[in-house]
PDB file of C-alpha atoms and ligand atoms in Angstrom:
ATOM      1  CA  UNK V   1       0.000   0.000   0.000  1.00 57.00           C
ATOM      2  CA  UNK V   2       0.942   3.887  -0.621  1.00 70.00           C
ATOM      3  CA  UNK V   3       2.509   5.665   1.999  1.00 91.00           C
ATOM      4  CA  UNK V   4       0.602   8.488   3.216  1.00 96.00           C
ATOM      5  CA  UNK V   5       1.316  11.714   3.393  1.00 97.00           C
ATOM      6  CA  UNK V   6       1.430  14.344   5.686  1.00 98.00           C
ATOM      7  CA  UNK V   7       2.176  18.033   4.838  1.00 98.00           C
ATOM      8  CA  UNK V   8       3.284  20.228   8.098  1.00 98.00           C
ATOM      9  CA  UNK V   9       3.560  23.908   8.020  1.00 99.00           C
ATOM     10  CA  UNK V  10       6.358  25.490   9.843  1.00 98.00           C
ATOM     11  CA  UNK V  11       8.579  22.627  10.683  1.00 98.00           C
ATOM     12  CA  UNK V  12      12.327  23.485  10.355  1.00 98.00           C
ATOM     13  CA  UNK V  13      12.005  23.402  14.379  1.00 98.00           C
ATOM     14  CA  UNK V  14      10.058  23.094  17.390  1.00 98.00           C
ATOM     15  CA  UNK V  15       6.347  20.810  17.376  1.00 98.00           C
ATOM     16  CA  UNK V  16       6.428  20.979  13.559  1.00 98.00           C
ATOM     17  CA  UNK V  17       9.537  19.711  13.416  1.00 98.00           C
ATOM     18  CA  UNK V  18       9.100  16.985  16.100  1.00 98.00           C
ATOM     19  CA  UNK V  19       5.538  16.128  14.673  1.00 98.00           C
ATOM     20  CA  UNK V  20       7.406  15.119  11.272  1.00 98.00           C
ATOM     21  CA  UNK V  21      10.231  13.026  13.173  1.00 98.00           C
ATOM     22  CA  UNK V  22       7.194  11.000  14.858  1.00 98.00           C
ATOM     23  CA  UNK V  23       5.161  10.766  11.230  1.00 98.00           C
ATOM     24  CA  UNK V  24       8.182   9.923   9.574  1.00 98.00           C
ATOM     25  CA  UNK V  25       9.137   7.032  11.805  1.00 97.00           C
ATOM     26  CA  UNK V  26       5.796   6.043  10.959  1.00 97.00           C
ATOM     27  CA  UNK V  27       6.230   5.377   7.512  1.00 97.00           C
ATOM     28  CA  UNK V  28       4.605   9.013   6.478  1.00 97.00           C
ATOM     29  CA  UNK V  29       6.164  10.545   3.760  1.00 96.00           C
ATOM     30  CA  UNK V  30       7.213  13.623   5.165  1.00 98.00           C
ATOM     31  CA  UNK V  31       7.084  17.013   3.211  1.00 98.00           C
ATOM     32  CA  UNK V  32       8.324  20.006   6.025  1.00 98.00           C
ATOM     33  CA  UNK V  33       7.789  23.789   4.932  1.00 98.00           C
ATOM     34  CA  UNK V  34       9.151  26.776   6.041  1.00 98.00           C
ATOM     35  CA  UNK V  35      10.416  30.433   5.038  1.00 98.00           C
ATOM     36  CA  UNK V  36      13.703  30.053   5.730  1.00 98.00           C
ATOM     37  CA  UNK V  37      15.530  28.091   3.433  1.00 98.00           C
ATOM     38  CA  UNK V  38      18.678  27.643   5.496  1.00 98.00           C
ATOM     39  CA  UNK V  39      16.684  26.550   8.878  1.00 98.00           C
ATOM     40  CA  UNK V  40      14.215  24.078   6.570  1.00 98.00           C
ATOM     41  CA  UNK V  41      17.589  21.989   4.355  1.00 98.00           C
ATOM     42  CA  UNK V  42      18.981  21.790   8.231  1.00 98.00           C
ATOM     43  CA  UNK V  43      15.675  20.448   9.238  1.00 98.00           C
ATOM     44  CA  UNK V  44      16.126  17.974   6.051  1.00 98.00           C
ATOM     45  CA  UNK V  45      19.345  16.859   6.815  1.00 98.00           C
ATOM     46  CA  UNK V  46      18.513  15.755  10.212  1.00 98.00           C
ATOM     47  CA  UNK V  47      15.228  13.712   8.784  1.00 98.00           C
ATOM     48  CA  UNK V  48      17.010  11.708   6.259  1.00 97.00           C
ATOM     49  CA  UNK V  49      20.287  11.128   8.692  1.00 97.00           C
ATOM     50  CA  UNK V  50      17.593   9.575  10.999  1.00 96.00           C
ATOM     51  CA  UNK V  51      16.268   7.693   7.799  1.00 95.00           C
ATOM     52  CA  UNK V  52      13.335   9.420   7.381  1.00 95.00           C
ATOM     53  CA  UNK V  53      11.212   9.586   3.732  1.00 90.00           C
ATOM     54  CA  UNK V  54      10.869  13.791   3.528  1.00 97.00           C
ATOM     55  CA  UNK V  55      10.806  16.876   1.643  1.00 97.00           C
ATOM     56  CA  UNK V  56      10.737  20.390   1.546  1.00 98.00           C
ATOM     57  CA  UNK V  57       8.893  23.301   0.471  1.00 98.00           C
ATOM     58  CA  UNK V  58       9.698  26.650   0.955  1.00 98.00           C
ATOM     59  CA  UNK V  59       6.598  28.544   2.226  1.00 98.00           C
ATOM     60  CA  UNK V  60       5.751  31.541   3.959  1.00 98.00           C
ATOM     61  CA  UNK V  61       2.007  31.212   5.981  1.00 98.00           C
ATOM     62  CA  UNK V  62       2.216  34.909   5.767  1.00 98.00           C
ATOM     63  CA  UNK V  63       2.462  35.553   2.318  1.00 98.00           C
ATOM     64  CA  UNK V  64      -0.098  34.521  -0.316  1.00 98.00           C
ATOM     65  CA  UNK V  65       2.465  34.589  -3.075  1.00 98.00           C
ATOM     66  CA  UNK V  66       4.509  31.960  -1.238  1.00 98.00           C
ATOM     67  CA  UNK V  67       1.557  29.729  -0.259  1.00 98.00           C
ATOM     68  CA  UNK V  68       0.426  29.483  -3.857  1.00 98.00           C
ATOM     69  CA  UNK V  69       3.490  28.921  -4.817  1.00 98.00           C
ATOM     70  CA  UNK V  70       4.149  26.242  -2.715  1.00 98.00           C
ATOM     71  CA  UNK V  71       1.071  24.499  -3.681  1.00 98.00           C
ATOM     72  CA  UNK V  72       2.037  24.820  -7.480  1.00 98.00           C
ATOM     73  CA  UNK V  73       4.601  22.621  -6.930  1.00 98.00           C
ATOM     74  CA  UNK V  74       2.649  19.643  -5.376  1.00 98.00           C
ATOM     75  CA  UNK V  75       0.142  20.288  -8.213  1.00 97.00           C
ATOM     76  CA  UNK V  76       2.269  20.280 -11.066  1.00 97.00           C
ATOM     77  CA  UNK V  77       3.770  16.583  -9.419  1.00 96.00           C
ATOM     78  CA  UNK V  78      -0.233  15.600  -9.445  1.00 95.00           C
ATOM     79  CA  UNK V  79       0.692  14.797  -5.421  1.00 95.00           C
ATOM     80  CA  UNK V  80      -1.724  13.816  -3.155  1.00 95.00           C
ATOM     81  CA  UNK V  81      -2.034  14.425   0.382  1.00 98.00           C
ATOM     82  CA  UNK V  82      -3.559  12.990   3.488  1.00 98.00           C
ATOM     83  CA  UNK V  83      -2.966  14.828   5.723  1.00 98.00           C
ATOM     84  CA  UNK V  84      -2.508  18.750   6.593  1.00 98.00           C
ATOM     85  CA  UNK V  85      -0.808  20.415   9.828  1.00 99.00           C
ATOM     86  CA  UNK V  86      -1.605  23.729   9.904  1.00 99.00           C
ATOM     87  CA  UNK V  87       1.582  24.328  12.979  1.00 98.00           C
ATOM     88  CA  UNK V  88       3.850  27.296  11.889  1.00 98.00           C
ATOM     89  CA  UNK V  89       2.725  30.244  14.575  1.00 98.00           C
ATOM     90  CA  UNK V  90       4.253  33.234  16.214  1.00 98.00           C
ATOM     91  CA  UNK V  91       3.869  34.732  19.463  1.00 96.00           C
ATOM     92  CA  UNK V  92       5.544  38.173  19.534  1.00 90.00           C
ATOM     93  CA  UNK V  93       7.211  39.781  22.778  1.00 87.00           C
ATOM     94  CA  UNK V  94       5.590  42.277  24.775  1.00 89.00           C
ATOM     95  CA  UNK V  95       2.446  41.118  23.962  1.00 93.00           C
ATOM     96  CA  UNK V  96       0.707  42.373  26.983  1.00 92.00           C
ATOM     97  CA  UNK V  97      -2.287  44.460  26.502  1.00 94.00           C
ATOM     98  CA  UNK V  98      -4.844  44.662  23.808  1.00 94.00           C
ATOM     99  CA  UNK V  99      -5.503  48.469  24.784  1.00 95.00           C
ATOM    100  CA  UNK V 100      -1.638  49.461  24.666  1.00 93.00           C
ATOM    101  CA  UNK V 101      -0.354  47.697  21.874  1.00 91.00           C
ATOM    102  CA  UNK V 102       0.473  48.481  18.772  1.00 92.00           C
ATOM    103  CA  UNK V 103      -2.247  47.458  16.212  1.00 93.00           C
ATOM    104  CA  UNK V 104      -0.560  46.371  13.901  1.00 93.00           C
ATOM    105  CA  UNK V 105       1.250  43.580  16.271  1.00 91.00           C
ATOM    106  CA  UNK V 106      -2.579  41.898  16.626  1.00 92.00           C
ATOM    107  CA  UNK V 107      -2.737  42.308  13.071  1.00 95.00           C
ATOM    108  CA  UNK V 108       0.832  40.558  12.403  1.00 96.00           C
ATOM    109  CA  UNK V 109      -0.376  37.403  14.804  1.00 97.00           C
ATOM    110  CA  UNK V 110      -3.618  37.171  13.432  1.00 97.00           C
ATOM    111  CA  UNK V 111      -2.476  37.448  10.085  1.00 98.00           C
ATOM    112  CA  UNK V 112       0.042  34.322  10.738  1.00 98.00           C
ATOM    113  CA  UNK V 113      -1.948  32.673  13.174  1.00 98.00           C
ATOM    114  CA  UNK V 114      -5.321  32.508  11.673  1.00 97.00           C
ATOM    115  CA  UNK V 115      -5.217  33.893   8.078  1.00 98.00           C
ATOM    116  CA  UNK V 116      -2.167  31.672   7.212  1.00 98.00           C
ATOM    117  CA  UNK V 117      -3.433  28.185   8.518  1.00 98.00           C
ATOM    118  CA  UNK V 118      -6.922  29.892   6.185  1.00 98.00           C
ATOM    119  CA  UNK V 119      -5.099  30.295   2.889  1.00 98.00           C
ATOM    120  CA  UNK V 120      -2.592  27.377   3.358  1.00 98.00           C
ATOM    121  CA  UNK V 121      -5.908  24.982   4.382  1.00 98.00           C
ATOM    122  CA  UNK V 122      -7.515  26.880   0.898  1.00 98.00           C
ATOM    123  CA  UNK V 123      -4.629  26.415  -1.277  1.00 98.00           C
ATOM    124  CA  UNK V 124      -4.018  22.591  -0.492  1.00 98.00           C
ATOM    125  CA  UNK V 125      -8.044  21.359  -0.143  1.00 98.00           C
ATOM    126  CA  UNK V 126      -7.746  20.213  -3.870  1.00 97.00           C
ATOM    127  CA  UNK V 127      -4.950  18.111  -2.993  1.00 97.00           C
ATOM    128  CA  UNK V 128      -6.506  16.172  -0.192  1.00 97.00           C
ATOM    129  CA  UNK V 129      -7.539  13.106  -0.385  1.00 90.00           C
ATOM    130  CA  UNK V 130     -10.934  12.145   0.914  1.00 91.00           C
ATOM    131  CA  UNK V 131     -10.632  10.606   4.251  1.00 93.00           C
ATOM    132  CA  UNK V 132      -8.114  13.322   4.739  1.00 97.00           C
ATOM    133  CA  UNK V 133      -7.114  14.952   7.613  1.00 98.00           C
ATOM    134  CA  UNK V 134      -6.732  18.879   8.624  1.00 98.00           C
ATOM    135  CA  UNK V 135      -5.254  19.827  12.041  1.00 99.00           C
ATOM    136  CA  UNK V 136      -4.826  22.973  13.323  1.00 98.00           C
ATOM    137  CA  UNK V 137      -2.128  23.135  16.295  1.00 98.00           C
ATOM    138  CA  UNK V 138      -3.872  25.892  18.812  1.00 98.00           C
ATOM    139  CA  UNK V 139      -3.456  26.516  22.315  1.00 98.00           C
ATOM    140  CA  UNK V 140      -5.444  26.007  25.847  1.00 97.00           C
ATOM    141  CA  UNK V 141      -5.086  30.182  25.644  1.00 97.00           C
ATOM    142  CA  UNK V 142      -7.690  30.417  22.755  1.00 97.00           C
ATOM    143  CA  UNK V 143     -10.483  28.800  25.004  1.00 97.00           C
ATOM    144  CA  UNK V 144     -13.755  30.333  25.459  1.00 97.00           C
ATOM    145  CA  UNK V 145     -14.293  28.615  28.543  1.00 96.00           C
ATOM    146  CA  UNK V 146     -11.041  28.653  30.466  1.00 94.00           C
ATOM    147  CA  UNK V 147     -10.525  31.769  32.935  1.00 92.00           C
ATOM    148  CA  UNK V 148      -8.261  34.431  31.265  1.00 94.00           C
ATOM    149  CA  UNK V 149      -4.892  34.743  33.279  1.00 92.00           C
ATOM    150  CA  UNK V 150      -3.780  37.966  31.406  1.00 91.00           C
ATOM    151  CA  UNK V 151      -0.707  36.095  29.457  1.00 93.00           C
ATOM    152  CA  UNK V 152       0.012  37.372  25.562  1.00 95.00           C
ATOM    153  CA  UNK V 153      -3.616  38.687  24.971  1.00 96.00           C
ATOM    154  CA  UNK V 154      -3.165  38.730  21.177  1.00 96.00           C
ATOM    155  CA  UNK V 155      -2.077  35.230  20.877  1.00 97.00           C
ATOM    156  CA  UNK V 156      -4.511  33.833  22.912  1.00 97.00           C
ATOM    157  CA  UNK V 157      -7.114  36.102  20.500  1.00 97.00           C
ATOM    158  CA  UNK V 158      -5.216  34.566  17.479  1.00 98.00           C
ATOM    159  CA  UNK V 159      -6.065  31.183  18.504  1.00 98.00           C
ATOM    160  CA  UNK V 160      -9.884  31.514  19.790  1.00 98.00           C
ATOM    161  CA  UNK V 161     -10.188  32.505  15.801  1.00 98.00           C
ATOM    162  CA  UNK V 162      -8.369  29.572  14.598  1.00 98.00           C
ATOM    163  CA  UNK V 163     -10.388  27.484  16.871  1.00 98.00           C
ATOM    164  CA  UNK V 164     -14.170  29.166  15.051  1.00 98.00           C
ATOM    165  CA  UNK V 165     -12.319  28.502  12.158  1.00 98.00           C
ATOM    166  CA  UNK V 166     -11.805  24.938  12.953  1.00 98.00           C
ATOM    167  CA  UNK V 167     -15.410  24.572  13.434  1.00 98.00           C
ATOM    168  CA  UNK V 168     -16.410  26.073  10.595  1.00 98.00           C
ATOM    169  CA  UNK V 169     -14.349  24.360   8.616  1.00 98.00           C
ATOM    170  CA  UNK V 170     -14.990  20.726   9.962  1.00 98.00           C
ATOM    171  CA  UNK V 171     -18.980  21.674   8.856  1.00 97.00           C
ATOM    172  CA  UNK V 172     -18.113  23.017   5.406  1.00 97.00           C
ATOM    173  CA  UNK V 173     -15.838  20.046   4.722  1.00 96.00           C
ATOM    174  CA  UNK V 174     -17.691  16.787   6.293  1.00 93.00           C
ATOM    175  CA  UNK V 175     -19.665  16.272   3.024  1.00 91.00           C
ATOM    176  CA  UNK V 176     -15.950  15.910   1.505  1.00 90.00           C
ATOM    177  CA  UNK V 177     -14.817  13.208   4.509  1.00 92.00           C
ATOM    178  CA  UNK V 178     -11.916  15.546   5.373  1.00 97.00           C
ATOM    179  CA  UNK V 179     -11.870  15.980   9.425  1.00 98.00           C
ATOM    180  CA  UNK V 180     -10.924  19.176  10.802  1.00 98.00           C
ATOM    181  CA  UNK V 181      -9.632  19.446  14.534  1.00 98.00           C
ATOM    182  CA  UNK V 182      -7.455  21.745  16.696  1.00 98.00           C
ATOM    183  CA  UNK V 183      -5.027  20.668  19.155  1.00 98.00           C
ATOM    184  CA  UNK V 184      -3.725  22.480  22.471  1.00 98.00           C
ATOM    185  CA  UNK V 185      -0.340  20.954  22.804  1.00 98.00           C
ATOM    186  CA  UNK V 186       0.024  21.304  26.216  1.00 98.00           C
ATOM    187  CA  UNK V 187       2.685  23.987  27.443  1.00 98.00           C
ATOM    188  CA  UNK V 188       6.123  23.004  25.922  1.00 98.00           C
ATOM    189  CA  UNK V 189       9.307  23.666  25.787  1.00 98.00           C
ATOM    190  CA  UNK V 190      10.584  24.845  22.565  1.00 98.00           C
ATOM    191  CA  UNK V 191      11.603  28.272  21.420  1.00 98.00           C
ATOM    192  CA  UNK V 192       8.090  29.636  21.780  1.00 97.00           C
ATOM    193  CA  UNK V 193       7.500  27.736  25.222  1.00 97.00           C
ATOM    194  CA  UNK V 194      10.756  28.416  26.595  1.00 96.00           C
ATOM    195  CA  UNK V 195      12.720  26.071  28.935  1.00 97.00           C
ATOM    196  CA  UNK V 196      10.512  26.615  31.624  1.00 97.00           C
ATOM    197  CA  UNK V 197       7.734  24.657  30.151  1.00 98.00           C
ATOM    198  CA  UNK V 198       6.664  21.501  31.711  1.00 98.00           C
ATOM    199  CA  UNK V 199       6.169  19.231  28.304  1.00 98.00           C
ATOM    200  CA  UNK V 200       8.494  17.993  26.490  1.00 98.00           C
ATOM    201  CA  UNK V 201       8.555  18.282  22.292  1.00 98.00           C
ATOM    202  CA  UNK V 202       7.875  14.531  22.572  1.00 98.00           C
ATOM    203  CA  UNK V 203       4.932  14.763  23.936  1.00 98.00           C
ATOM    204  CA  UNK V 204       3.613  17.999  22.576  1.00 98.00           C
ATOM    205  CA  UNK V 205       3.632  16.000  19.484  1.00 98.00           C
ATOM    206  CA  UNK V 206       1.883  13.482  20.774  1.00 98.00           C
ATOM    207  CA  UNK V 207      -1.900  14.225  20.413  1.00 98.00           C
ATOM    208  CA  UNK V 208      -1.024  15.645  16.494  1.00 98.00           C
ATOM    209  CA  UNK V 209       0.746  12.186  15.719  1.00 98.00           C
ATOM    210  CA  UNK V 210      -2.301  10.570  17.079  1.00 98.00           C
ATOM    211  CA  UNK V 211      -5.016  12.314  15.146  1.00 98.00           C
ATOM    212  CA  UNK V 212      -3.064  12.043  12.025  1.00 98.00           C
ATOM    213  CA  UNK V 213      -2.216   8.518  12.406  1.00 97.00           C
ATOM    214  CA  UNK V 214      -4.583   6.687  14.837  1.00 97.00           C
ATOM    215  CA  UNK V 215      -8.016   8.712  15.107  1.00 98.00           C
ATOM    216  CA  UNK V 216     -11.298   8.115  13.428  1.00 97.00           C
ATOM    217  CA  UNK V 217     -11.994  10.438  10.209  1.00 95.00           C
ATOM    218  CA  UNK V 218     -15.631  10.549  12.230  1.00 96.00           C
ATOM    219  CA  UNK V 219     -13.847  12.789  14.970  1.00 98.00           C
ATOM    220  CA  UNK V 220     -13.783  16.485  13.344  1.00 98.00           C
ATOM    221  CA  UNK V 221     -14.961  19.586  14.633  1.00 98.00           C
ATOM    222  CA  UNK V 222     -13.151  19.140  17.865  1.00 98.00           C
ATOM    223  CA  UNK V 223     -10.569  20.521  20.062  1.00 98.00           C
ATOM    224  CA  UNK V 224      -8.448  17.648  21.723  1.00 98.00           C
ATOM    225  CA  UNK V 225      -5.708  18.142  24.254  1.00 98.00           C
ATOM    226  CA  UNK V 226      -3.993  14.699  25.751  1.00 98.00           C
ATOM    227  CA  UNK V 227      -6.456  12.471  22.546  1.00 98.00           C
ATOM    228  CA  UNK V 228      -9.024  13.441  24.281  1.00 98.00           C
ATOM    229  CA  UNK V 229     -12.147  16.260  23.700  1.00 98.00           C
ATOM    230  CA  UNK V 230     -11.483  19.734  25.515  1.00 98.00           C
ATOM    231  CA  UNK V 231     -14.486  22.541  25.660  1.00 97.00           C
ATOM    232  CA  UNK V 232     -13.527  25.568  23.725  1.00 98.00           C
TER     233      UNK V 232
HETATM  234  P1  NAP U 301       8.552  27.567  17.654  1.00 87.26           P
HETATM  235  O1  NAP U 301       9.611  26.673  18.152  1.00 87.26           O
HETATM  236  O2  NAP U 301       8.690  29.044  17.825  1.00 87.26           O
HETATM  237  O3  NAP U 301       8.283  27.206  16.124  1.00 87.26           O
HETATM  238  C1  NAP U 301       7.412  27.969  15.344  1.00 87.26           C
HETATM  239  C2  NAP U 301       7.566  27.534  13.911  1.00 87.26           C
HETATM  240  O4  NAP U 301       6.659  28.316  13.119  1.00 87.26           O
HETATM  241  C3  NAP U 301       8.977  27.788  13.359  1.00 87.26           C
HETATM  242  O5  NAP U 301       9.322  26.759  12.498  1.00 87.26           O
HETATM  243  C4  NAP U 301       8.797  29.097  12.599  1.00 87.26           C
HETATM  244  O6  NAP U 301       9.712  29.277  11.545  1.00 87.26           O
HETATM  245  C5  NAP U 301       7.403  28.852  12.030  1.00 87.26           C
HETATM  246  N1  NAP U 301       6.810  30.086  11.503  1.00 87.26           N
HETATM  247  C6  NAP U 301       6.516  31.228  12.148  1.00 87.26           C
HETATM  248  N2  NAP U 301       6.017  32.131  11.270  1.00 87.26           N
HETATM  249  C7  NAP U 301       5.992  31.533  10.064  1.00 87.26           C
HETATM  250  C8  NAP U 301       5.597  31.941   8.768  1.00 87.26           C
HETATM  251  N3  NAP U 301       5.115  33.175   8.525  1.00 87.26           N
HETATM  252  N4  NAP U 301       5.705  31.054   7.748  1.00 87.26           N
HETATM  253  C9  NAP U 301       6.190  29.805   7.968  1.00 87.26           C
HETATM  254  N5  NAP U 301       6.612  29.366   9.157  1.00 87.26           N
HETATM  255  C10 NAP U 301       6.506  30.214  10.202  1.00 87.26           C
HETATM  256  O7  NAP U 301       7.168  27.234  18.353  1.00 87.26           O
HETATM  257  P2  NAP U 301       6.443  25.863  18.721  1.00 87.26           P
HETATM  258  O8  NAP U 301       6.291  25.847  20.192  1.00 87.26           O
HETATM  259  O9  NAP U 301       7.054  24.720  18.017  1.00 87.26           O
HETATM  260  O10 NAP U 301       5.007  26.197  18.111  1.00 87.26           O
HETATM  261  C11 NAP U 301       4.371  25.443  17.093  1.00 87.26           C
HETATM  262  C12 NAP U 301       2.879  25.675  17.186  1.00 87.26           C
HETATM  263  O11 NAP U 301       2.413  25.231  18.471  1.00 87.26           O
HETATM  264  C13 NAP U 301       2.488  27.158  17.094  1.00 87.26           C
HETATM  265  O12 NAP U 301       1.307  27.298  16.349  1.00 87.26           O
HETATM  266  C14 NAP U 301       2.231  27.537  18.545  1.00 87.26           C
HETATM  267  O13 NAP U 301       1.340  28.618  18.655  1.00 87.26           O
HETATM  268  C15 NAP U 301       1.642  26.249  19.078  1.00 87.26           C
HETATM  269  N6  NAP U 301       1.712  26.109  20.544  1.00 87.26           N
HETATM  270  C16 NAP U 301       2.895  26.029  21.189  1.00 87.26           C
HETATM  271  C17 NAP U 301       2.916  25.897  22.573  1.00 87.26           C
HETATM  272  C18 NAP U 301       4.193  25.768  23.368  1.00 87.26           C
HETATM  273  O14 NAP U 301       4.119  25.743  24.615  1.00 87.26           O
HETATM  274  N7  NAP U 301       5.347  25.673  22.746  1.00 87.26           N
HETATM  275  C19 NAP U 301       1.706  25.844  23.296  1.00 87.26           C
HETATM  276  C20 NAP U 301       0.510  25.943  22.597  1.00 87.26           C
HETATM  277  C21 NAP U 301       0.523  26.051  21.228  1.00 87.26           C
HETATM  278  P3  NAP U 301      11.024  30.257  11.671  1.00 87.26           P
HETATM  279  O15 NAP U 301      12.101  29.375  12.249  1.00 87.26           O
HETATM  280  O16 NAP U 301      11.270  30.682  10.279  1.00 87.26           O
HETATM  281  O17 NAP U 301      10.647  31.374  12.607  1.00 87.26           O
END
């Protein structure tokens, strides 16, 4: 049988990065993107010398030029893919206040945040094979229904939208059999995380891996953190 395969949006480090090591070792072939080309062949290198199937894609989630172009190249190789991870995300410093800061710092995380994970899910949907699979990696902070503790307001903004558009998505596209979900890693320590975060990489990957590789193409329109259902 064909390999599957798994397309993952910002992975030259981090949860994208890790999320491809785990698919990878599962047989997935691998394609990693990313807009830095130097970062993503590193990224490479270290996939193949662990004898991992991959390749990569230059793409930018924040520019519409780049995600188009990114997707021409899968189309022009009539590729198919499985599954999606919408993961690249940036959480900018002094994020502290939605009344002080600049504007145009929500706009910059929304834009790669939301928009991005929107126009990279809109550019690839004609690849996708039916019974594929989108996930969106979000955050506990974009919950509804968890008490707000004050930390990086527009993040936590940026990912309560990518959550709505989760479920909107997961409605539009169940008469296609493509499942839509989001993901809260868990706090973790990567760059974004920093080292005092309690989760390893490992295991932030974990619940991605799963839904990619293990879960039901019935489960869609949900937010999962640990494989199992969290409230928004
Ligand atoms: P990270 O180590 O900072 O990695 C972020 C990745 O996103 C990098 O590869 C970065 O590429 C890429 N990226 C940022 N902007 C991009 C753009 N415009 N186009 C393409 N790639 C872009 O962070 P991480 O912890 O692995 O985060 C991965 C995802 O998990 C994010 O969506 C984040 O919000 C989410 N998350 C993380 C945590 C946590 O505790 N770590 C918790 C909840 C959710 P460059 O190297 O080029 O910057």
């Amino acid at each position: 049988m064909k390999n599957k395969s798994v397309l993952i949006t910002g992975a030259n480090r981090g949860l994208g990065f890790e999320i491809a090591r785990q698919l990878g070792e599962k047989d997935y072939h691998v394609i990693i993107t990313g807009r830095d080309e130097e970062k993503l062949s590193k990224a490479l290198s270290m996939l193949e010398s662990a004898g991992i199937k991959a390749e990569m894609i230059l793409m930018d989630v924040d520019q519409e030029s780049s995600i188009q172009k990114a997707a021409g190249i899968l189309f022009m190789k009539n590729f198919r893919l499985d599954i999606l991870i919408n993961n690249a995300g940036i959480n900018l410093k002094n994020d502290k206040s939605l009344i002080s800061s600049e504007l145009n710092k929500l706009e910059k995380i929304i834009s790669t945040n939301c928009y991005g994970a929107l126009q990279v899910t809109r550019a690839f949907l004609p690849l996708i094979n039916n019974y594929g699979k989108i996930i969106n990696i979000s955050s506990g902070g974009g919950s509804m229904t968890d008490p707000v503790e004050g930390w990086s307001p527009a993040y936590c903004v940026s990912k309560t939208l990518l959550n709505a558009f989760t479920r909107h998505l997961a409605y539009e596209l169940s008469g296609h059999n493509i499942s839509v979900n989001a993901v809260c890693p868990g706090w973790v320590k990567t760059d974004m995380g920093g080292s005092s975060a309690p989760r390893s990489v490992e295991k932030g990957a974990e619940t991605p891996v799963w839904l990619a590789s293990e879960a039901p193409i019935t489960l869609t329109g949900k937010f999962l953190r640990d494989k199992k259902e969290i409230a928004w």
